[in-house]
PDB file of C-alpha atoms in Angstrom:
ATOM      1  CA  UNK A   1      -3.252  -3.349   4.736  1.00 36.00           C
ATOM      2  CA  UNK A   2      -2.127  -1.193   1.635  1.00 40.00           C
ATOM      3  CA  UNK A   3       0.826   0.331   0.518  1.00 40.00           C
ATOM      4  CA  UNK A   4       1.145   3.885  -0.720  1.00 44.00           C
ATOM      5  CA  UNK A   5       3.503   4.316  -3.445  1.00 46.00           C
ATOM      6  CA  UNK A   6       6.281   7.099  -5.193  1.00 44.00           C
ATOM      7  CA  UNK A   7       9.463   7.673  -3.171  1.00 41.00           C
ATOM      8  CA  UNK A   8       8.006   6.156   0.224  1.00 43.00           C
ATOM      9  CA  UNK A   9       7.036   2.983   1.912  1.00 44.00           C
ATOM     10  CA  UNK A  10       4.828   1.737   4.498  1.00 42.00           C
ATOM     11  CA  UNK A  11       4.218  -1.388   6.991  1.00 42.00           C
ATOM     12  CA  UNK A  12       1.589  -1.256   9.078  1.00 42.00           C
ATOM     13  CA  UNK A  13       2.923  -4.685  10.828  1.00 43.00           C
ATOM     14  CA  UNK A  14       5.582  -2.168  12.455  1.00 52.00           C
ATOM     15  CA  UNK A  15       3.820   1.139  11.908  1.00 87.00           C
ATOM     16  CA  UNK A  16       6.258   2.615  10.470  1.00 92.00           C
ATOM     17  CA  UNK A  17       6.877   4.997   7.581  1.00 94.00           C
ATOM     18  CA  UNK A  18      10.255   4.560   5.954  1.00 94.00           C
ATOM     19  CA  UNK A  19      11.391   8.000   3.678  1.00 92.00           C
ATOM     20  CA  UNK A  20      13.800   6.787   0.892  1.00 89.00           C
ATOM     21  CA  UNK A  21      16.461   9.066  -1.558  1.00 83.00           C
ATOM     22  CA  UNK A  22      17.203  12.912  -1.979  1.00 80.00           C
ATOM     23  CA  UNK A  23      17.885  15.526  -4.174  1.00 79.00           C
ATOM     24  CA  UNK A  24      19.871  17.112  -1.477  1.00 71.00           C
ATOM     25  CA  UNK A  25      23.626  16.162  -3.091  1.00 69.00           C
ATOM     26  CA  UNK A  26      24.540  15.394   0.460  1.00 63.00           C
ATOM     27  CA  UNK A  27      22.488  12.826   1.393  1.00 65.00           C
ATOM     28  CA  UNK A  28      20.638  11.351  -1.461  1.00 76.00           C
ATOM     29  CA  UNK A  29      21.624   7.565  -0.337  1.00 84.00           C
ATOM     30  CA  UNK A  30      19.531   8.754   2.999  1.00 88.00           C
ATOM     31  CA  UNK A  31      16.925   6.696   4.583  1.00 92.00           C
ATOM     32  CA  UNK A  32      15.085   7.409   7.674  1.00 93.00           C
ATOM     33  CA  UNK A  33      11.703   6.390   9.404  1.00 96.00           C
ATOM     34  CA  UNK A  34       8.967   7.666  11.103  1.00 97.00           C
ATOM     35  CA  UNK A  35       6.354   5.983  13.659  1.00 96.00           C
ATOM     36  CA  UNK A  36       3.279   7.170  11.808  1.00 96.00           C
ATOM     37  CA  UNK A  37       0.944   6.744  15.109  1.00 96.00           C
ATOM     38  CA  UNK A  38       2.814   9.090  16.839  1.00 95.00           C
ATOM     39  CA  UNK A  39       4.558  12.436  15.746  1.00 96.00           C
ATOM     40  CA  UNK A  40       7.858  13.396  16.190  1.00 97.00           C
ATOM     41  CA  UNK A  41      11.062  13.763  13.964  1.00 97.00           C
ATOM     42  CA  UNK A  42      12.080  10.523  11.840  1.00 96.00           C
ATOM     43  CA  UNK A  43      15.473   8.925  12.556  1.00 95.00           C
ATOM     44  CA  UNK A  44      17.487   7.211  10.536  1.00 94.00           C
ATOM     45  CA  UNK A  45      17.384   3.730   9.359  1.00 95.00           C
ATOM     46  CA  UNK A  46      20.172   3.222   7.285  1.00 92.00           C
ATOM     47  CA  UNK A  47      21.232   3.967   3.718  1.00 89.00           C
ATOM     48  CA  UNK A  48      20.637   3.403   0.082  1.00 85.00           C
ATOM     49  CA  UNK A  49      23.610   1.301  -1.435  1.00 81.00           C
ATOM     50  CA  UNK A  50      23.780   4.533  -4.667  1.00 74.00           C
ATOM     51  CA  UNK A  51      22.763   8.324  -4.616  1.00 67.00           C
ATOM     52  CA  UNK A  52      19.178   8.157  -5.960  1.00 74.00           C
ATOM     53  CA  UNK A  53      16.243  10.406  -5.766  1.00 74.00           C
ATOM     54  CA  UNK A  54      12.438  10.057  -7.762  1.00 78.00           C
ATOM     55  CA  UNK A  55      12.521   6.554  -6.774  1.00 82.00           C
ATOM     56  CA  UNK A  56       9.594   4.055  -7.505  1.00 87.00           C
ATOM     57  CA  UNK A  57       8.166   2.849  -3.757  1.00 91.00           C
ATOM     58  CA  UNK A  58       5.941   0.684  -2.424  1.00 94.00           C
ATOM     59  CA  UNK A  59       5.041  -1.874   0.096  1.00 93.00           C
ATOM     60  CA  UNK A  60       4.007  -5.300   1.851  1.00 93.00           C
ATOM     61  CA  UNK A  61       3.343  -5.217   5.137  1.00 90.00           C
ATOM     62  CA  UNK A  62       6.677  -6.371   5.912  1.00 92.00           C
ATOM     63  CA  UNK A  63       8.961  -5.619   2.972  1.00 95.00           C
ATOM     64  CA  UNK A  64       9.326  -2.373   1.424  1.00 94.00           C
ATOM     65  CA  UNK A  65      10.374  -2.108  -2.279  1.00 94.00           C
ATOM     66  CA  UNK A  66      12.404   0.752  -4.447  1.00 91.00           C
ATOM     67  CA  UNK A  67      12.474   0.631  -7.980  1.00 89.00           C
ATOM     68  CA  UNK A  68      15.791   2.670  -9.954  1.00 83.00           C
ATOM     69  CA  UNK A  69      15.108   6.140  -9.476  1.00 77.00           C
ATOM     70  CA  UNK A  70      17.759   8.583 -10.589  1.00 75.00           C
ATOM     71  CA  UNK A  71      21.395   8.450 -10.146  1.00 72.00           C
ATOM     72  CA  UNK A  72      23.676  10.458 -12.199  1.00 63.00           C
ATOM     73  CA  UNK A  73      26.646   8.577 -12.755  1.00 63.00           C
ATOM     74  CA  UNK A  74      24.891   5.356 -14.096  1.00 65.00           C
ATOM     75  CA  UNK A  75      22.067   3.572 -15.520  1.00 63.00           C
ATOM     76  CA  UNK A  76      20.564   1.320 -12.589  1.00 73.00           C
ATOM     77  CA  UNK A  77      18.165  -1.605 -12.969  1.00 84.00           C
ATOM     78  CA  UNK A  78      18.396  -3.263  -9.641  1.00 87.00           C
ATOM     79  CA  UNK A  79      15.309  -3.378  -7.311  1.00 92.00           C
ATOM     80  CA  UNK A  80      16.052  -3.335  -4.136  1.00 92.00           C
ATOM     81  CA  UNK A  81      14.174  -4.104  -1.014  1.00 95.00           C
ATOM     82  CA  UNK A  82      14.203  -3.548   3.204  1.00 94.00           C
ATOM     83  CA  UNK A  83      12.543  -5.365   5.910  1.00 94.00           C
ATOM     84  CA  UNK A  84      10.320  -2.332   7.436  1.00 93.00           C
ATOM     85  CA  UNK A  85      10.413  -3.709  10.984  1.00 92.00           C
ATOM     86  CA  UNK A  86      14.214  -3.875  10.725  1.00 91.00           C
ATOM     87  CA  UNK A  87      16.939  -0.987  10.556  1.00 90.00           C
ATOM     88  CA  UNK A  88      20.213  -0.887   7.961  1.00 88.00           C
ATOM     89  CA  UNK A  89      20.631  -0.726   4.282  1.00 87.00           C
ATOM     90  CA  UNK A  90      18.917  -2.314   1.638  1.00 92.00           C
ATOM     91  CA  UNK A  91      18.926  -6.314  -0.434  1.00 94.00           C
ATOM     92  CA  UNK A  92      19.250  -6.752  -3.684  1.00 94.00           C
ATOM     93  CA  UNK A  93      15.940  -8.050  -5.321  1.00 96.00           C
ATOM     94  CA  UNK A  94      16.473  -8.233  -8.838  1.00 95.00           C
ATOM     95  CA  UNK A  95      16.215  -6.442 -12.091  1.00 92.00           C
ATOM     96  CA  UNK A  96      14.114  -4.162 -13.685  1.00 89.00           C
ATOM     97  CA  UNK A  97      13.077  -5.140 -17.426  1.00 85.00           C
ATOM     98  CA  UNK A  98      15.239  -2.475 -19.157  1.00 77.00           C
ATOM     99  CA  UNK A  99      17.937  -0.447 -17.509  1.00 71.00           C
ATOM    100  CA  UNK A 100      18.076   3.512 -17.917  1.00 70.00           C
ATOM    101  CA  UNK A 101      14.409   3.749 -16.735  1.00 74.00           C
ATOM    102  CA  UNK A 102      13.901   6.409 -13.962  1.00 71.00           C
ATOM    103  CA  UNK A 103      10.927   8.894 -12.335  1.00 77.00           C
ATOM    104  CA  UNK A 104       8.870   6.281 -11.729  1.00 83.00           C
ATOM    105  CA  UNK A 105       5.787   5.490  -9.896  1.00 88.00           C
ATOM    106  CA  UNK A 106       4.996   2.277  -8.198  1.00 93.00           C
ATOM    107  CA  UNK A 107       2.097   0.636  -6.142  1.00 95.00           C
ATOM    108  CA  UNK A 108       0.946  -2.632  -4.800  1.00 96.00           C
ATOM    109  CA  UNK A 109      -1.064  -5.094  -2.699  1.00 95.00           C
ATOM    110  CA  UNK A 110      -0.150  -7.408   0.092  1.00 93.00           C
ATOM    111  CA  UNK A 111       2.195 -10.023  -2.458  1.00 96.00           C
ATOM    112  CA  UNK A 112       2.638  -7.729  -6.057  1.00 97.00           C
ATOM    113  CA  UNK A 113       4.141  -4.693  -6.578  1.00 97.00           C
ATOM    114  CA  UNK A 114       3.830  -2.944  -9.990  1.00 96.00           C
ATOM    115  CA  UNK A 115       5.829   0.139 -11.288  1.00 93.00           C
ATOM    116  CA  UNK A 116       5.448   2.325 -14.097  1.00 89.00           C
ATOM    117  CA  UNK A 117       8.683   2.675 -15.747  1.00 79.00           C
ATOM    118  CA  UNK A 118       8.691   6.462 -16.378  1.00 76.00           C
ATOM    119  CA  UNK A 119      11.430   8.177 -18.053  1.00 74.00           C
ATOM    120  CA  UNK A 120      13.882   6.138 -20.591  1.00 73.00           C
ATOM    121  CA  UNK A 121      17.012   8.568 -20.454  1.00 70.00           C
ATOM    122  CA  UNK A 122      19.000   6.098 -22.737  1.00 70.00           C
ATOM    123  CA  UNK A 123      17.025   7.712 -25.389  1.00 69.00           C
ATOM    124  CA  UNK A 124      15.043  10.752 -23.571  1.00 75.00           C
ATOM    125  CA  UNK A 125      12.016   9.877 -23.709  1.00 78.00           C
ATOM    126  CA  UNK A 126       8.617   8.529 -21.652  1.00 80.00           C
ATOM    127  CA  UNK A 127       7.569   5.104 -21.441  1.00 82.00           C
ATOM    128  CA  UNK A 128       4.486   3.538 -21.265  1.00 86.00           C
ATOM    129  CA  UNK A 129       5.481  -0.023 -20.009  1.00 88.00           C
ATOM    130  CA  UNK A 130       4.049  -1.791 -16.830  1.00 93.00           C
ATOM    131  CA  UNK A 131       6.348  -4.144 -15.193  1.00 94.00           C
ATOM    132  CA  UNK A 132       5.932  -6.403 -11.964  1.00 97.00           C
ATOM    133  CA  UNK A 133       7.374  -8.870  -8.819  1.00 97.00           C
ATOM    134  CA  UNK A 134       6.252 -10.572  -6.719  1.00 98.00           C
ATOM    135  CA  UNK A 135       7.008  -9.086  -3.500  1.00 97.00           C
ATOM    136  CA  UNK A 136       8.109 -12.207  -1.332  1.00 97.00           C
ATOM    137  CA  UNK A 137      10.122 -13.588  -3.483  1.00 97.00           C
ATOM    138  CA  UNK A 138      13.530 -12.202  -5.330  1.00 97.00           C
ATOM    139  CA  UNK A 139      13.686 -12.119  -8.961  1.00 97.00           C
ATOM    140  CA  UNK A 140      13.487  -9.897 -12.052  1.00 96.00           C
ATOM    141  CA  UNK A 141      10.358  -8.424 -12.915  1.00 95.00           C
ATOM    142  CA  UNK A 142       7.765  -9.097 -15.224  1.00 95.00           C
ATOM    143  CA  UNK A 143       5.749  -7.678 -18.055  1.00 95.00           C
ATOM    144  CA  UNK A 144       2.396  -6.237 -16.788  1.00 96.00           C
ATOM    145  CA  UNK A 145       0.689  -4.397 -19.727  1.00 94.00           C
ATOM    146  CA  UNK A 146       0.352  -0.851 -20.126  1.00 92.00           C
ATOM    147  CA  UNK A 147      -0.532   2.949 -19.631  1.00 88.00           C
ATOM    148  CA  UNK A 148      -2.877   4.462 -21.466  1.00 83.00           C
ATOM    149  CA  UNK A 149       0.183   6.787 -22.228  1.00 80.00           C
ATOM    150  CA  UNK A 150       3.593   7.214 -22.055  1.00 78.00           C
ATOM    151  CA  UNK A 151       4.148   9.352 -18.658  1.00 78.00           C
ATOM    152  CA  UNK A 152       6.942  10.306 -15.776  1.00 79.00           C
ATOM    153  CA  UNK A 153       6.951  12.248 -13.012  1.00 79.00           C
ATOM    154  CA  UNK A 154       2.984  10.979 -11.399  1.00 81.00           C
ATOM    155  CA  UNK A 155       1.084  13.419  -9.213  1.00 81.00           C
ATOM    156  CA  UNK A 156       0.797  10.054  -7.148  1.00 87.00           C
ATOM    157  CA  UNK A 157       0.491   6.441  -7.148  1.00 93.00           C
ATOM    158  CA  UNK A 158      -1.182   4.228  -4.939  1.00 96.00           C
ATOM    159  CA  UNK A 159      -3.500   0.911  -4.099  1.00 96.00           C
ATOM    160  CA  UNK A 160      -6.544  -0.787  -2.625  1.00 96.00           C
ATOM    161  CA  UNK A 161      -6.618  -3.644  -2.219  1.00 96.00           C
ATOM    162  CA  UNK A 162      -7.512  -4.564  -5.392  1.00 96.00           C
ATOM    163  CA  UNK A 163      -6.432  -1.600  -7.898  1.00 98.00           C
ATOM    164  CA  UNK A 164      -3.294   0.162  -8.201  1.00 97.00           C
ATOM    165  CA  UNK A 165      -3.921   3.929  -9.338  1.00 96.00           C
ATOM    166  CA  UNK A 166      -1.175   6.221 -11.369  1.00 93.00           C
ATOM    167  CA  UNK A 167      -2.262  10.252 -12.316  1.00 90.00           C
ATOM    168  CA  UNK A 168      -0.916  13.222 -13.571  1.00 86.00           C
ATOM    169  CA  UNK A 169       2.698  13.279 -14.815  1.00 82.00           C
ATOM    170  CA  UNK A 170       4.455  14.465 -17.688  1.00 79.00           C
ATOM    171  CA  UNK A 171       4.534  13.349 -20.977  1.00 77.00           C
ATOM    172  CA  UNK A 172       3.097  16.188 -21.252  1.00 75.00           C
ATOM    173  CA  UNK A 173       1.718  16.869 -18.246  1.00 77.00           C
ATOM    174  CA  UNK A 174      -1.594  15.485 -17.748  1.00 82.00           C
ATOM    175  CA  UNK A 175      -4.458  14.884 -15.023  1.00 89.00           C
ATOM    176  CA  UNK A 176      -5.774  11.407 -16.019  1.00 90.00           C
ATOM    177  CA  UNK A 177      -5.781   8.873 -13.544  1.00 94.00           C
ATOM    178  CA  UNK A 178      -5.494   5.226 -14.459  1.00 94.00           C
ATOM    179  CA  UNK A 179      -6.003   2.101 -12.803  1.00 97.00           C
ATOM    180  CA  UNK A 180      -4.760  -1.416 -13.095  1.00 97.00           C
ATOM    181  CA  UNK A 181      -6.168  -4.229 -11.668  1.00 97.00           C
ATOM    182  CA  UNK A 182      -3.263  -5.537  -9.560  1.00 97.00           C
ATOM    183  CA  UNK A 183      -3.585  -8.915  -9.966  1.00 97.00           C
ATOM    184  CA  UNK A 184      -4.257  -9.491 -13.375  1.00 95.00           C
ATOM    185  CA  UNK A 185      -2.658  -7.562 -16.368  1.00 91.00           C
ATOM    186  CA  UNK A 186      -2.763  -5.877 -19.390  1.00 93.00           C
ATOM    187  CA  UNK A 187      -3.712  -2.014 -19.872  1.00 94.00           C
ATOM    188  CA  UNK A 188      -4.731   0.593 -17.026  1.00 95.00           C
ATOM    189  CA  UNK A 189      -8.383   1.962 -17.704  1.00 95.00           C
ATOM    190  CA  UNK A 190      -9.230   5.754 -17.218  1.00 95.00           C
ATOM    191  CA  UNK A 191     -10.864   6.280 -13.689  1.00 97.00           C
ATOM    192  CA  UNK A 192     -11.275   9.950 -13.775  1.00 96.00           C
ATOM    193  CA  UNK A 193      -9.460  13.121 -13.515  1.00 94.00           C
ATOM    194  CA  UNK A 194      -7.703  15.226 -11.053  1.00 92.00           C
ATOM    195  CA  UNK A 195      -9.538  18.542  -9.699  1.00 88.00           C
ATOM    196  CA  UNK A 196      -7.142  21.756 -10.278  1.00 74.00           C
ATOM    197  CA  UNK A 197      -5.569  20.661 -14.114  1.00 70.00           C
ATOM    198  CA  UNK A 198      -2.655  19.324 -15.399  1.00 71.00           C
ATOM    199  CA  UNK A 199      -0.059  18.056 -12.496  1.00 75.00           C
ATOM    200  CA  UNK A 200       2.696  16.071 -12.087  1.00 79.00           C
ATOM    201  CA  UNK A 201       5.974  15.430  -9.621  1.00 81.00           C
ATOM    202  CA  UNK A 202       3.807  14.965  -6.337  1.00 86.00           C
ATOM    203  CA  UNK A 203       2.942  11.746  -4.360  1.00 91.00           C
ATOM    204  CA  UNK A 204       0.078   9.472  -3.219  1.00 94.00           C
ATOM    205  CA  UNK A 205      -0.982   7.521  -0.544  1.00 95.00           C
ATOM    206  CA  UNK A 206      -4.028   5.524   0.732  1.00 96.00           C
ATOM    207  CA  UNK A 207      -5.652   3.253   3.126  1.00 95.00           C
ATOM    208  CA  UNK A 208      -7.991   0.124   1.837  1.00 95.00           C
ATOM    209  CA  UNK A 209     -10.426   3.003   0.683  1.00 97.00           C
ATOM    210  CA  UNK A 210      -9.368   6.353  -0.030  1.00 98.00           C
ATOM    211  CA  UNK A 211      -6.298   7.413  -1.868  1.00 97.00           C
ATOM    212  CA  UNK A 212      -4.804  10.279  -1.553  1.00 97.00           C
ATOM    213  CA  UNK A 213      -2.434  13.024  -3.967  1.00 94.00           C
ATOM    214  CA  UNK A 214      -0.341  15.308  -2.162  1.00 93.00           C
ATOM    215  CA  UNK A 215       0.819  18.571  -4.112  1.00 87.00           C
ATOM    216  CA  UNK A 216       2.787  18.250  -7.471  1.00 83.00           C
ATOM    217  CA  UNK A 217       3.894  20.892 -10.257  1.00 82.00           C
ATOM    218  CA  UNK A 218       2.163  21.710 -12.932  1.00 73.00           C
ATOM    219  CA  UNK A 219       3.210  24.758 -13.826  1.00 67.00           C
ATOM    220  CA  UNK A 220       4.566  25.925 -10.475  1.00 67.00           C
ATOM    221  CA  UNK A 221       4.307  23.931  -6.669  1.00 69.00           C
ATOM    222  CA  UNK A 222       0.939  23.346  -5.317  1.00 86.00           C
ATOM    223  CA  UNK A 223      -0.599  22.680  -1.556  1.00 91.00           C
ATOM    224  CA  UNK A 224      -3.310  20.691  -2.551  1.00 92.00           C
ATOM    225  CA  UNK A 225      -4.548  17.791  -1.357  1.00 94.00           C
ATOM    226  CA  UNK A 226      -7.111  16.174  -3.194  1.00 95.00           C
ATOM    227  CA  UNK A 227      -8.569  12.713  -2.636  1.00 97.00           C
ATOM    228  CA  UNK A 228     -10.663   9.650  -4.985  1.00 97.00           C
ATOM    229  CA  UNK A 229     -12.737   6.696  -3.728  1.00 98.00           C
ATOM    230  CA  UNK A 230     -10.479   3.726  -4.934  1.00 98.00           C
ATOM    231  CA  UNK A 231     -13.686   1.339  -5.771  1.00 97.00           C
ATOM    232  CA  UNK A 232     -15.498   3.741  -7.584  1.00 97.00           C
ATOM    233  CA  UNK A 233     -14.862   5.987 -10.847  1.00 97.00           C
ATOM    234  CA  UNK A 234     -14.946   9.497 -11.454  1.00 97.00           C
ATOM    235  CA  UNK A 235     -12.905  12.643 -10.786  1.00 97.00           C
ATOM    236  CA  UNK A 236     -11.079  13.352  -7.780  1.00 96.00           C
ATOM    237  CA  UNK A 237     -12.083  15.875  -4.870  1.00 96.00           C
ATOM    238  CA  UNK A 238     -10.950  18.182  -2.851  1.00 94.00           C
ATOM    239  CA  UNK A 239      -9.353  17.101   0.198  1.00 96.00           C
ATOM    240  CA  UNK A 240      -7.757  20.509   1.902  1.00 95.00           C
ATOM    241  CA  UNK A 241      -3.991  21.860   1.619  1.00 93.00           C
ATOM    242  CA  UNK A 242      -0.393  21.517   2.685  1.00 94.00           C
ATOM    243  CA  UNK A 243       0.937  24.157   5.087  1.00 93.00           C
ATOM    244  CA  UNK A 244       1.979  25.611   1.783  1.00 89.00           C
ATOM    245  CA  UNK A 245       3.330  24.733  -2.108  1.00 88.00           C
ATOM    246  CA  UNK A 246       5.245  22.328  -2.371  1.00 88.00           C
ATOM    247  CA  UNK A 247       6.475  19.660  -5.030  1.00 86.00           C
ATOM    248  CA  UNK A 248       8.551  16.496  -4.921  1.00 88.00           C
ATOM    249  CA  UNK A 249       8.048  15.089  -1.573  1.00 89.00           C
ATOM    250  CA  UNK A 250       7.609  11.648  -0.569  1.00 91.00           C
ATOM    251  CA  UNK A 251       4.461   9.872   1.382  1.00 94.00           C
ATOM    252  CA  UNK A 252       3.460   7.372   3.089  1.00 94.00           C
ATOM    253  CA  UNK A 253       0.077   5.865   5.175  1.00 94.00           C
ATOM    254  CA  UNK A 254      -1.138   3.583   7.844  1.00 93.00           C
ATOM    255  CA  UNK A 255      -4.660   2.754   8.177  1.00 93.00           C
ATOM    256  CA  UNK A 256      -5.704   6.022   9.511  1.00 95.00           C
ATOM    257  CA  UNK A 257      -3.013   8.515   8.497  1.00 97.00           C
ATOM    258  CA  UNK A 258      -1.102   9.773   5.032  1.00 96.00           C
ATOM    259  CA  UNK A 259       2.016  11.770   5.691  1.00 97.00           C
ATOM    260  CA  UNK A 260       3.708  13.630   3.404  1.00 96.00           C
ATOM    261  CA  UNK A 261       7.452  14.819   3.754  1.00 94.00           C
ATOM    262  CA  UNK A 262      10.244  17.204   2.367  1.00 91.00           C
ATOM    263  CA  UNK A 263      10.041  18.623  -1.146  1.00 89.00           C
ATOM    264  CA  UNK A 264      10.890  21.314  -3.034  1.00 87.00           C
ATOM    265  CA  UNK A 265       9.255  24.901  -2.344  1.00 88.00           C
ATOM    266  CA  UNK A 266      11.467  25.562  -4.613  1.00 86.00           C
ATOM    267  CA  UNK A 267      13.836  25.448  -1.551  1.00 89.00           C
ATOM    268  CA  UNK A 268      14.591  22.181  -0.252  1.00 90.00           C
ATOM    269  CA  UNK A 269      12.566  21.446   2.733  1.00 90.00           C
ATOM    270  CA  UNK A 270      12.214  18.751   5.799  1.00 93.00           C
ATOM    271  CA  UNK A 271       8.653  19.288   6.552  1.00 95.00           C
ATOM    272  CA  UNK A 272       6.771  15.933   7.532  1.00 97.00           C
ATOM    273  CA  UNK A 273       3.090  16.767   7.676  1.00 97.00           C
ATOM    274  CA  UNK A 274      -0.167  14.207   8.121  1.00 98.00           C
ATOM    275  CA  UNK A 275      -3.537  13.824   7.384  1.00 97.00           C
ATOM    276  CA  UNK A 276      -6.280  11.573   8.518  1.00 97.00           C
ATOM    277  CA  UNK A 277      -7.366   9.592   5.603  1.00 97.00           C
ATOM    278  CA  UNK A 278     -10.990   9.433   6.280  1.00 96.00           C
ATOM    279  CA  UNK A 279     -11.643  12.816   7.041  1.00 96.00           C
ATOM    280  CA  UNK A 280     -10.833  16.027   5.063  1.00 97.00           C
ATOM    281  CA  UNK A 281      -9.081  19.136   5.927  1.00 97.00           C
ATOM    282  CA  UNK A 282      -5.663  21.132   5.998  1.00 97.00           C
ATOM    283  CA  UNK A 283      -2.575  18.867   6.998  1.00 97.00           C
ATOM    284  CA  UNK A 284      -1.174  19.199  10.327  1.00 98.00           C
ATOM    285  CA  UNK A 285       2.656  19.323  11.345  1.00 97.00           C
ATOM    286  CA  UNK A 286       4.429  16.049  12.129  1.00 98.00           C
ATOM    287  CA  UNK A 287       7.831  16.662  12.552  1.00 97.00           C
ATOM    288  CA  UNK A 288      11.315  16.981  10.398  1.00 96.00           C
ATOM    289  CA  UNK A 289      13.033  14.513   8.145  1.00 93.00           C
ATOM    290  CA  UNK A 290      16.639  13.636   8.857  1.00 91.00           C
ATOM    291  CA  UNK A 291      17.383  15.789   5.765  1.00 88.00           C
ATOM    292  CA  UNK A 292      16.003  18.330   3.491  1.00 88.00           C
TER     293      UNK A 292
END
């Protein structure tokens, strides 16, 4: 069972969704969770141990996993982690391989997790490096390999089984999607392009087959939702649209569903809205976050 990635988690041991960070200066240590079977507002599972938002997520099917995102008042390289059956705050898992990395992208499979490392603010500017962990374990990560190109700010990432999948970003703004294979190393491989241009600052989420990118900027919000066969290659299709644009919103999957939730219209919104992953169409109303 796979893992979506960006600022959200999955764990389809508990079926649960768990939404991670904000923008909203209020609550940007927020976490809450949703039961993505049903629908229904999420509720809140506990709280992020520093104010971050455009964190790096992703998932076993019992541990979820956030690598730094963005926090104003320091540099972070701790990865932290959450057991998604569970409620409270969050472990500390190690460190990242250089601090000041943030608006990153992250996927994995049922034992690795592998982030992108995004955007190097030390020195303002976009990386290229590939880093990983083990997600069991505790430790600092790892070299991977990586990208094709130095990039932030992904129109999605997520993973099959086998492949872990980054597109769009910044850097500039692109629509290339890459692929790694997770359990080996070394540099991601083009696998196609996304439909509607350049886009970046959306999210991604899948099932064993299909992945999925919700929305991004590039220029301006979008409500698409476009889709790619993760064994194949080739460009992505179209999939059907949000309830309307939106940017910088979190998702998460099961099996059967990909939700995507709050964002930036440019207002600050709670929206949680779902799909079903092996169908197509518009998104359907879920419920609210505990937060804009």
């Amino acid at each position: 069972v796979m893992p979506s990635g960006d600022t959200a988690i999955r764990g389809a041991g508990s079926g649960r969704g768990v939404f991670a960070g904000a923008a909203n200066p209020a609550s940007k240590n927020v976490m809450d969770f949703v039961n993505i079977a049903s629908t229904g507002d999420a509720t809140d599972f506990g709280d992020l141990n520093t104010i971050w938002y455009l964190l790096g997520g992703c998932a076993s099917s019992t541990r979820g996993i956030w690598f730094p995102g963005y926090d104003q008042s320091n540099n972070v390289d701790t990865i932290f982690y959450t057991t998604i059956s569970s409620k409270g705050g969050v472990n500390d898992f190690g460190d990242t391989l250089n601090t000041s990395r943030n608006h990153s992208g992250a996927c994995s499979d049922s034992t690795r997790a592998v982030r992108a490392e995004g955007y190097n603010s030390a020195i303002s500017a976009r990386t290229n490096t590939l880093e990983f962990i083990t997600i069991a374990t505790t430790g600092n990560s790892s070299v991977f390999g990586d990208l094709n190109r130095a990039m932030s700010d992904m129109a999605g990432s997520f993973a099959s089984p086998t492949r872990g999948f980054f597109g769009g970003g910044k850097g500039p703004e692109t629509n290339i999607i890459d692929y790694i294979t997770i359990q080996s190393g070394g540099t991601a491989i083009d696998f196609g392009d996304l439909i509607d241009g350049t886009r970046s600052e959306g999210s991604g989420s899948a099932n064993t087959t299909r992945g999925i990118f919700f929305s991004g900027s590039g220029p301006g919000s979008a409500d698409t939702i476009q889709y790619i066969t993760m064994a194949t290659l080739g460009n992505a299709t179209d999939f059907g649209n949000l309830s309307g644009n939106n940017e910088s919103g979190g998702a998460c999957a099961s099996s059967t569903r990909g939700l995507y939730a709050g964002g930036s219209t440019p207002t600050k919104i709670n929206n949680i809205e779902f799909v079903t992953i092996a169908s197509t169409g518009n998104a359907t109303d879920f419920g609210d976050r505990t937060v804009t």
